[in-house]
PDB file of C-alpha atoms in Angstrom:
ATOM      1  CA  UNK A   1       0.000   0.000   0.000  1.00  0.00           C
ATOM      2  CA  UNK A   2       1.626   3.304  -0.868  1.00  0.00           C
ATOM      3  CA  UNK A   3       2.272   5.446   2.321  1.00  0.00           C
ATOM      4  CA  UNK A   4       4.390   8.844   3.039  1.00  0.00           C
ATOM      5  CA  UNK A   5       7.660   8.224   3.899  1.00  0.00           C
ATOM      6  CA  UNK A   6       9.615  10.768   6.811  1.00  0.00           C
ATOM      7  CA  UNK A   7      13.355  11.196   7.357  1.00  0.00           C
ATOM      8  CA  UNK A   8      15.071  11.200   9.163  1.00  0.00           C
ATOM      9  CA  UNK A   9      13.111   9.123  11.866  1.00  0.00           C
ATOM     10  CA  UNK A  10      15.240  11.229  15.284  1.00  0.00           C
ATOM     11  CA  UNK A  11      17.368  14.265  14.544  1.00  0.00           C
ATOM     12  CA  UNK A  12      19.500  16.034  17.119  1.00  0.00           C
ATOM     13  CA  UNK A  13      20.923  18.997  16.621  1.00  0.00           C
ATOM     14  CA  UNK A  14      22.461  22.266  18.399  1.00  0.00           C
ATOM     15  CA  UNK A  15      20.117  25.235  18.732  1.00  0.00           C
ATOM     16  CA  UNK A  16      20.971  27.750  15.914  1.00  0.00           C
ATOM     17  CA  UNK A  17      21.393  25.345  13.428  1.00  0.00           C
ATOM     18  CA  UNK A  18      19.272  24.430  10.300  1.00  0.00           C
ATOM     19  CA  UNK A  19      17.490  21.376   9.477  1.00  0.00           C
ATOM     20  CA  UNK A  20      15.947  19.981   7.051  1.00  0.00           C
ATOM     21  CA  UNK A  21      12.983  17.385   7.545  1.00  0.00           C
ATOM     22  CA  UNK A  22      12.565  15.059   4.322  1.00  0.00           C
ATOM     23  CA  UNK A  23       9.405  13.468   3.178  1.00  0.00           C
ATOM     24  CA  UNK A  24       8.188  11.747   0.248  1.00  0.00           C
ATOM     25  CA  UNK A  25       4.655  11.751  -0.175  1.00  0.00           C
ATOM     26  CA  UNK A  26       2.340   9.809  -1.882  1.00  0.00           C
ATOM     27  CA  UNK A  27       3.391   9.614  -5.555  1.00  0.00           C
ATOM     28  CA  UNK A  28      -0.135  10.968  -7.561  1.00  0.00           C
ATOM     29  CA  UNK A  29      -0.961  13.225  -4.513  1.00  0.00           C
ATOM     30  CA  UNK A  30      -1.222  16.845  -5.789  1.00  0.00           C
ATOM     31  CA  UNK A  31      -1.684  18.867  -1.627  1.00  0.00           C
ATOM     32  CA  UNK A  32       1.172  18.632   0.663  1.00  0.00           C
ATOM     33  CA  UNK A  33       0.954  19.304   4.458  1.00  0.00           C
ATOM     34  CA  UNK A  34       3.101  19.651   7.522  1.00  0.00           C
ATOM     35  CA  UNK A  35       1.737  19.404  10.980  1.00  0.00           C
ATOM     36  CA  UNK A  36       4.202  18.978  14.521  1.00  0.00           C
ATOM     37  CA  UNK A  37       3.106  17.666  17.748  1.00  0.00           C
ATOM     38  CA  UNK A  38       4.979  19.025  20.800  1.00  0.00           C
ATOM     39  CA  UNK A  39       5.308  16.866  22.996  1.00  0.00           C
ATOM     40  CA  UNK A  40       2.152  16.622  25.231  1.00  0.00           C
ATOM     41  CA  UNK A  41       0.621  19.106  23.239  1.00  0.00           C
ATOM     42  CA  UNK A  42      -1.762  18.873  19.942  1.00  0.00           C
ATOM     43  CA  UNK A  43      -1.116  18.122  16.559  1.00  0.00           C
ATOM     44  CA  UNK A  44      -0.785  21.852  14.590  1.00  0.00           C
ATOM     45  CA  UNK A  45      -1.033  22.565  11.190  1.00  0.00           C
ATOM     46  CA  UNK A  46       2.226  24.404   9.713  1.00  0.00           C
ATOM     47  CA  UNK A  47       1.639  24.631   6.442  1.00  0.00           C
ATOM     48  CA  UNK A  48       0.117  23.175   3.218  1.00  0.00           C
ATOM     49  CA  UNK A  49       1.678  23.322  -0.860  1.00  0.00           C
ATOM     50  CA  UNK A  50       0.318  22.932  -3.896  1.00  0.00           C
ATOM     51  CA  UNK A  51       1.005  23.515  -7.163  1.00  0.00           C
ATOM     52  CA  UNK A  52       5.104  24.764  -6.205  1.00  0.00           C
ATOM     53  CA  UNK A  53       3.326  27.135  -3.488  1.00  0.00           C
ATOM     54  CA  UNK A  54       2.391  27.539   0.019  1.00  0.00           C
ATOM     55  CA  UNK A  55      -1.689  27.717  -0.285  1.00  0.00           C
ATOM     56  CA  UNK A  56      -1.899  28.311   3.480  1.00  0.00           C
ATOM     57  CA  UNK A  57       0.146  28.818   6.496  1.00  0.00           C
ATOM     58  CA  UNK A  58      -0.091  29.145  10.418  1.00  0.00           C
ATOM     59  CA  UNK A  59       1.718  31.718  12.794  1.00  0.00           C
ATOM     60  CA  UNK A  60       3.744  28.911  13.588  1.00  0.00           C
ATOM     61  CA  UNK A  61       5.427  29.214   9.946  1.00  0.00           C
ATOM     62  CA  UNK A  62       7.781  31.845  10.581  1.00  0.00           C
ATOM     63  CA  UNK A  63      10.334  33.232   8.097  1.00  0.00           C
ATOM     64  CA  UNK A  64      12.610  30.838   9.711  1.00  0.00           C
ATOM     65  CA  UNK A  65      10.739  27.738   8.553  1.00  0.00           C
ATOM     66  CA  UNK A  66      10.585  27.120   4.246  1.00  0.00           C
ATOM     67  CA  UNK A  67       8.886  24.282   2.137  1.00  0.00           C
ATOM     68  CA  UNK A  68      10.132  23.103  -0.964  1.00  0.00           C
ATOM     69  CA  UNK A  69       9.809  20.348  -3.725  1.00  0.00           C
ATOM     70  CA  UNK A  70      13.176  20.290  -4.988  1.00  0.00           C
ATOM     71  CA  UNK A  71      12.120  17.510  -7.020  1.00  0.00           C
ATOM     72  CA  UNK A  72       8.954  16.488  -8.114  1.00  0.00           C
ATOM     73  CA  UNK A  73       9.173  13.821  -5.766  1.00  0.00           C
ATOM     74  CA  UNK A  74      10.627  15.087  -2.187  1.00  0.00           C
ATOM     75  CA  UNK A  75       8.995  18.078   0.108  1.00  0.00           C
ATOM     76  CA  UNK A  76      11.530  19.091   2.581  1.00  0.00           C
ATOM     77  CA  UNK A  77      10.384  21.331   5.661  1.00  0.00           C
ATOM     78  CA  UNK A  78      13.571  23.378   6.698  1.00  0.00           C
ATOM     79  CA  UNK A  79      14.182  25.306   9.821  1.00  0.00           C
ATOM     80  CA  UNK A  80      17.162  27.681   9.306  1.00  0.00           C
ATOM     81  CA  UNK A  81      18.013  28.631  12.558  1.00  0.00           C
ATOM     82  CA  UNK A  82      16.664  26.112  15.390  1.00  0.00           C
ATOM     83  CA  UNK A  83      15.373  27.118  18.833  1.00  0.00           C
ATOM     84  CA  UNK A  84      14.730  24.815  21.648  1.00  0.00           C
ATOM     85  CA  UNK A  85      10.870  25.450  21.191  1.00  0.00           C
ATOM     86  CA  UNK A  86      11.260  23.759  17.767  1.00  0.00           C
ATOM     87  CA  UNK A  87      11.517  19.949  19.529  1.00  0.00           C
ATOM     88  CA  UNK A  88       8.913  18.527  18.160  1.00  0.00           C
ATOM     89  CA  UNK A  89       7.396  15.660  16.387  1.00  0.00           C
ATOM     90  CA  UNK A  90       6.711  16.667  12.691  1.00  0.00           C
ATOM     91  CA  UNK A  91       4.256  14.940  10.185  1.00  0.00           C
ATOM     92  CA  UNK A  92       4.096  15.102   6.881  1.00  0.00           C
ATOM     93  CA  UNK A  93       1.212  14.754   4.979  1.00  0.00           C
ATOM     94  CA  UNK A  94      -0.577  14.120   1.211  1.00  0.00           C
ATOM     95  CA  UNK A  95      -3.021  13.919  -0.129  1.00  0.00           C
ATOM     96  CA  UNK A  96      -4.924  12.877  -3.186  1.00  0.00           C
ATOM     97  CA  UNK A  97      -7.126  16.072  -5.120  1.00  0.00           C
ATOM     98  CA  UNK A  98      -9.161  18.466  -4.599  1.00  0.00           C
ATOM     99  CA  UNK A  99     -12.205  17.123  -2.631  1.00  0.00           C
ATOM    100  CA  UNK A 100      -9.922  13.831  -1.537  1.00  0.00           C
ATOM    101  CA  UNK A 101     -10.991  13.894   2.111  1.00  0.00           C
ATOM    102  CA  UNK A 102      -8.553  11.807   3.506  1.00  0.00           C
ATOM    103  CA  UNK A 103      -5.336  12.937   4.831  1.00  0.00           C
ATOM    104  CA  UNK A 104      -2.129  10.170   4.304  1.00  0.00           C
ATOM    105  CA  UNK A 105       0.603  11.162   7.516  1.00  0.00           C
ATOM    106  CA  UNK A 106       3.669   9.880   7.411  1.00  0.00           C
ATOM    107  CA  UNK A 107       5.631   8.370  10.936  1.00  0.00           C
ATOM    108  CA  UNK A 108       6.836  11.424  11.916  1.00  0.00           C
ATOM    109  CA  UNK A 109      10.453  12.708  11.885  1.00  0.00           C
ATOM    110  CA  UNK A 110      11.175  13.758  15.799  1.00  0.00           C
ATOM    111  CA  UNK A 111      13.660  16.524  16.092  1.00  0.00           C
ATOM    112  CA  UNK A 112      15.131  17.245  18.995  1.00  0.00           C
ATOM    113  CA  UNK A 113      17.086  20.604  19.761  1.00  0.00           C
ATOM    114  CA  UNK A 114      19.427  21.079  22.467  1.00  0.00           C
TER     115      UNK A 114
ATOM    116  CA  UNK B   1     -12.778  28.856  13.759  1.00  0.00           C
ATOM    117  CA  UNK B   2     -12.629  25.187  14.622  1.00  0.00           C
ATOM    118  CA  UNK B   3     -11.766  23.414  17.739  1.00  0.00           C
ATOM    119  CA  UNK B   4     -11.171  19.996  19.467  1.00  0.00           C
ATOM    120  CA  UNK B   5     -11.424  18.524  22.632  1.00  0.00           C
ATOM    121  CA  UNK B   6     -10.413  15.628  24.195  1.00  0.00           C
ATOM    122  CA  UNK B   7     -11.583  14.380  27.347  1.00  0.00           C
ATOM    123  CA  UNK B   8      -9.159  12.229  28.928  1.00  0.00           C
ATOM    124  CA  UNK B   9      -6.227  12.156  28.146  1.00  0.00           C
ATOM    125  CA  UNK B  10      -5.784   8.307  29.391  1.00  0.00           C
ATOM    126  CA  UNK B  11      -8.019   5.960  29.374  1.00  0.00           C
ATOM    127  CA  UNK B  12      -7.831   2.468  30.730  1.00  0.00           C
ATOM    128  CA  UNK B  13      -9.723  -0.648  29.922  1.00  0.00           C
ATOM    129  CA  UNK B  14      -9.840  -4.576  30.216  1.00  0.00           C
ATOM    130  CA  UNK B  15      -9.169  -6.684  27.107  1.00  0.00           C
ATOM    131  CA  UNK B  16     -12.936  -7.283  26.455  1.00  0.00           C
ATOM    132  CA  UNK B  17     -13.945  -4.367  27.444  1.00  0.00           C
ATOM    133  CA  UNK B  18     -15.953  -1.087  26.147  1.00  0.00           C
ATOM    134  CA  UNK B  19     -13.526   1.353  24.707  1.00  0.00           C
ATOM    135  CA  UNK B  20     -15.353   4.708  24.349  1.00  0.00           C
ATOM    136  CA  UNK B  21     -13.307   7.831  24.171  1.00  0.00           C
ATOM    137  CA  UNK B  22     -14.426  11.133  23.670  1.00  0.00           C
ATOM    138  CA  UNK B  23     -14.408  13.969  21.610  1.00  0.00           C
ATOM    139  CA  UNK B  24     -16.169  17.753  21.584  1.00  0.00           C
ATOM    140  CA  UNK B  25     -15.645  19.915  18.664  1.00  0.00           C
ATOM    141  CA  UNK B  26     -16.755  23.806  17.977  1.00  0.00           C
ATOM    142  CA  UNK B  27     -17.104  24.913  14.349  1.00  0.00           C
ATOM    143  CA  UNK B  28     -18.580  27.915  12.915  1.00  0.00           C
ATOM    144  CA  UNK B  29     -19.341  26.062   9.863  1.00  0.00           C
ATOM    145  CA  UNK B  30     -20.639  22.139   9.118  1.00  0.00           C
ATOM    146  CA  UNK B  31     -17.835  20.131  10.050  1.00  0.00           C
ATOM    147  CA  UNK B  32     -15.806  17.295   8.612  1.00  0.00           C
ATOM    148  CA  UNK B  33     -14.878  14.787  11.460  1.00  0.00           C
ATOM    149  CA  UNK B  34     -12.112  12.222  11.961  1.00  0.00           C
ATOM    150  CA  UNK B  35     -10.352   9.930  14.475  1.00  0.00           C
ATOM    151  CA  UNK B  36      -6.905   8.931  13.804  1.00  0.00           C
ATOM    152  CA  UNK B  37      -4.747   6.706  15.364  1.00  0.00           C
ATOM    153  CA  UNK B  38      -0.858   6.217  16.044  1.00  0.00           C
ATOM    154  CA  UNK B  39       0.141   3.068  17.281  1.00  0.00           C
ATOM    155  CA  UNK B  40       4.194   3.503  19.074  1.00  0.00           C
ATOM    156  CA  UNK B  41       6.591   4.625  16.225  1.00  0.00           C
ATOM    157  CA  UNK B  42       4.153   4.776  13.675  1.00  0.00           C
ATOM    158  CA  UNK B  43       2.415   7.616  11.922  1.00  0.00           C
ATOM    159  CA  UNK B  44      -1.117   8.850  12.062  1.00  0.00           C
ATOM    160  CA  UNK B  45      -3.592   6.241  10.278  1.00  0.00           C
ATOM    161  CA  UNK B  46      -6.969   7.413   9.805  1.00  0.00           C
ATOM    162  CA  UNK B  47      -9.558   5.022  11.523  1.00  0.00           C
ATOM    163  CA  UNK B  48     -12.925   7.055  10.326  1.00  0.00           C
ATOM    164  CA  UNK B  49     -14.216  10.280   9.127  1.00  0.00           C
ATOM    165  CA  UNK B  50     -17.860  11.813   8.924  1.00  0.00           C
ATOM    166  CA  UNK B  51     -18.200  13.614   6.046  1.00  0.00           C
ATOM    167  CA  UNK B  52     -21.915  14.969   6.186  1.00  0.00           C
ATOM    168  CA  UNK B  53     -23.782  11.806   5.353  1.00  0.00           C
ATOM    169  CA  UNK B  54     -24.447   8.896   7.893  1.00  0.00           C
ATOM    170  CA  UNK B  55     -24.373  10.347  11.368  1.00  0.00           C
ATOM    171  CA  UNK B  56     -22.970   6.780  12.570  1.00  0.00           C
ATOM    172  CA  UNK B  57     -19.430   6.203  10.923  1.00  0.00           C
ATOM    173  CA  UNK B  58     -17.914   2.828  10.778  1.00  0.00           C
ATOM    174  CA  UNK B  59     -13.889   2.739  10.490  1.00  0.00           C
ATOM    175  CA  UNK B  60     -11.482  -0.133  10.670  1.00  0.00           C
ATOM    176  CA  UNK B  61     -10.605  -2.376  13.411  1.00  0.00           C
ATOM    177  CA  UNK B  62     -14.499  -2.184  14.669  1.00  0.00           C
ATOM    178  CA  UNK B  63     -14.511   1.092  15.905  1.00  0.00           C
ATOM    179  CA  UNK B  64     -17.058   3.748  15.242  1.00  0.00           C
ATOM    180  CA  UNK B  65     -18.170   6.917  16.267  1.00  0.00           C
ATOM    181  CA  UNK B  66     -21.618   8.639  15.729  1.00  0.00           C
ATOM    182  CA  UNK B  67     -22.192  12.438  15.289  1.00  0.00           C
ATOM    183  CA  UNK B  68     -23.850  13.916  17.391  1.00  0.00           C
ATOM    184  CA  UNK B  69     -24.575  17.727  16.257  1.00  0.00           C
ATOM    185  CA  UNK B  70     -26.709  18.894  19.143  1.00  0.00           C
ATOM    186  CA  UNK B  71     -23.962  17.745  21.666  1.00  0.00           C
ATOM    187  CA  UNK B  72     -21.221  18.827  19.295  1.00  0.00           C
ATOM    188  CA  UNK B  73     -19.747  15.438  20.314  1.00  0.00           C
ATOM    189  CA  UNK B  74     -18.243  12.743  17.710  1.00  0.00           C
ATOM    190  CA  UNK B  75     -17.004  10.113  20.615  1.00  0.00           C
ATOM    191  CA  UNK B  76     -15.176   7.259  19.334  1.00  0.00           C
ATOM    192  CA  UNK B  77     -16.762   3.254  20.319  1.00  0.00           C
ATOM    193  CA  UNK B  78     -15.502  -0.532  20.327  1.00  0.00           C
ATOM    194  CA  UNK B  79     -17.831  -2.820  21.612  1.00  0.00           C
ATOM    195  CA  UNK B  80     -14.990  -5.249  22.955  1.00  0.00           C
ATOM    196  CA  UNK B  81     -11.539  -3.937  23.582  1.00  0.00           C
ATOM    197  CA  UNK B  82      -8.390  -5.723  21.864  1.00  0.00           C
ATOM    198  CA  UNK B  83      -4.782  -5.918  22.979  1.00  0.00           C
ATOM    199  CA  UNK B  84      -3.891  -4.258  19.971  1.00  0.00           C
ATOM    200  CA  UNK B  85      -6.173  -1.312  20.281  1.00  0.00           C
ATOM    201  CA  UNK B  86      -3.543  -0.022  23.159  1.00  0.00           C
ATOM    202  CA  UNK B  87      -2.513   3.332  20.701  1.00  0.00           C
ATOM    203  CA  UNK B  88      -3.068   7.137  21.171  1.00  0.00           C
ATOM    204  CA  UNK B  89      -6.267   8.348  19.611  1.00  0.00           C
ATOM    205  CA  UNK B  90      -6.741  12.023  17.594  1.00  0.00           C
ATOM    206  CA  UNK B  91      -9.645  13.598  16.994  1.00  0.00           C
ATOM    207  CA  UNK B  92      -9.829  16.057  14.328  1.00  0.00           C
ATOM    208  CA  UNK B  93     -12.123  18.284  12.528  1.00  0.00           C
ATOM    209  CA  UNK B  94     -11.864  20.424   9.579  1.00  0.00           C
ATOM    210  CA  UNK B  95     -13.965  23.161   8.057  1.00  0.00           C
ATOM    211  CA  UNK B  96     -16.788  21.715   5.654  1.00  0.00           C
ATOM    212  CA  UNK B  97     -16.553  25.072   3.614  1.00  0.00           C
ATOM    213  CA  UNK B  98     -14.739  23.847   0.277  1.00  0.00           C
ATOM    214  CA  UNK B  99     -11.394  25.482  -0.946  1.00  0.00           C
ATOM    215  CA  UNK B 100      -8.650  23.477  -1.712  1.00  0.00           C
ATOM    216  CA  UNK B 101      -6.973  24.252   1.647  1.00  0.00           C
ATOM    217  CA  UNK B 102      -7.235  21.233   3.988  1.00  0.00           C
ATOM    218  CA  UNK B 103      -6.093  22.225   7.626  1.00  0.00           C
ATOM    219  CA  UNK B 104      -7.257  20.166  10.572  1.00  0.00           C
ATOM    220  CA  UNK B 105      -7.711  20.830  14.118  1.00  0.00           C
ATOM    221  CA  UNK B 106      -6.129  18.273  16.178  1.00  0.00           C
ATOM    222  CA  UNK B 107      -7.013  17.286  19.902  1.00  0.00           C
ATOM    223  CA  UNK B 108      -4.749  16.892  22.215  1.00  0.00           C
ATOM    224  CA  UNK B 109      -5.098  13.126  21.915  1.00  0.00           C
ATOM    225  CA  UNK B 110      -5.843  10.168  24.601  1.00  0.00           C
ATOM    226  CA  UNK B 111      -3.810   7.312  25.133  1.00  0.00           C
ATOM    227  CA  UNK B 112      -5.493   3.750  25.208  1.00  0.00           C
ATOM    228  CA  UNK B 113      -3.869   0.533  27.566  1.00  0.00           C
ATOM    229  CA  UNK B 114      -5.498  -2.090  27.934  1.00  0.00           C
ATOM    230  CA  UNK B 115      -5.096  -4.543  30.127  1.00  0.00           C
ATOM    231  CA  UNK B 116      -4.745  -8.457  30.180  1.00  0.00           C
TER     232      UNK B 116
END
């Protein structure tokens, strides 16, 4: 069964450096998402992509966060400068068309910044 | 706007048992509903969704919630509790408005054991 694939699975990193959170998503799936889950907090939308472009975006998705699909096939979430407040658990997510109610998350990349 | 809430965020139940875990929502508009689920390092599956038409929702696994718009509530049921049901539960809604946006509203989630 195709599913979204996240990577890396755990990334550590210093605060004040970037990242960059890989996912492949569903190959005929058009929207692209990112959501994070702090932990014992809720699930948050970032940000969603379609069509090269960020369609919407939360107050989360500061100018230090970007989205990208370098490749037709890849949509990278990067975080140039990390802060501690950035550890997190972040989802990726596709889906299919317009209308396509279901939502396809990937396992989650957990990044944690020390 | 659209909201979620949980109640509970751990809930507890014998192998056999009734699982029923619960979920408020707000929305300014007709809603879209769904549970999801994430068993330990895995990502969010989606177990069911209300999109407008039957008010009682069957997903996988034998869960199902119903939709309840004058208690706002969309509370998640198994008749009969499996090991394998032990996960962390989402509720979600999202705007029933159209667009090609899709951004859900998350609860906080509730953890499911249950026990031997």
């Amino acid at each position: 069964e195709p599913e979204v694939t996240q990577t890396p699975s755990h990334q550590v990193t210093q605060m004040g450096q970037e990242v960059i959170l890989r996912c492949v998503p569903i190959s005929n799936h058009l929207y692209f998402y990112w959501y994070r889950q702090i932990l014992g907090q809720k699930v948050e939308f970032l940000v969603s992509f379609y069509n090269n472009e960020i369609s919407e975006k939360s107050e989360i998705f500061d100018d230090q966060f970007s989205v990208e699909r370098p490749d037709g096939s890849n949509f990278t979430l990067k975080i140039r400068s990390t802060k501690l407040e950035d550890s997190a658990m972040y989802f990726c997510a596709s889906r299919l068309r317009q209308g396509g109610r279901e939502l396809f998350f990937g396992e989650g990349s957990r990044l944690t910044v020390l | 706007a659209q909201s979620v809430t949980q109640l509970g965020s751990h809930v507890s139940v014998s192998e056999g048992a009734l699982v029923l875990l619960r979920c408020n929502y707000s929305s300014s508009v007709p809603p879209y509903l769904f549970w999801y689920v994430q068993y330990p390092n895995q990502g969010l599956q989606l177990l069911l969704k209300y999109t407008s038409a039957a008010t009682l929702v069957k997903g996988i696994n034998g869960f199902e919630a119903e939709f309840k718009k004058s208690e706002t509530s969309f509370h998640l049921t198994k008749p009969s509790a499996h090991m394998s049901d032990a996960a962390e539960y989402f509720c979600a809604v999202r705007a029933n408005s159209g667009g090609s946006n899709y951004k859900l509203t998350f609860g906080k989630g509730t953890l499911l054991t249950v026990n031997p």
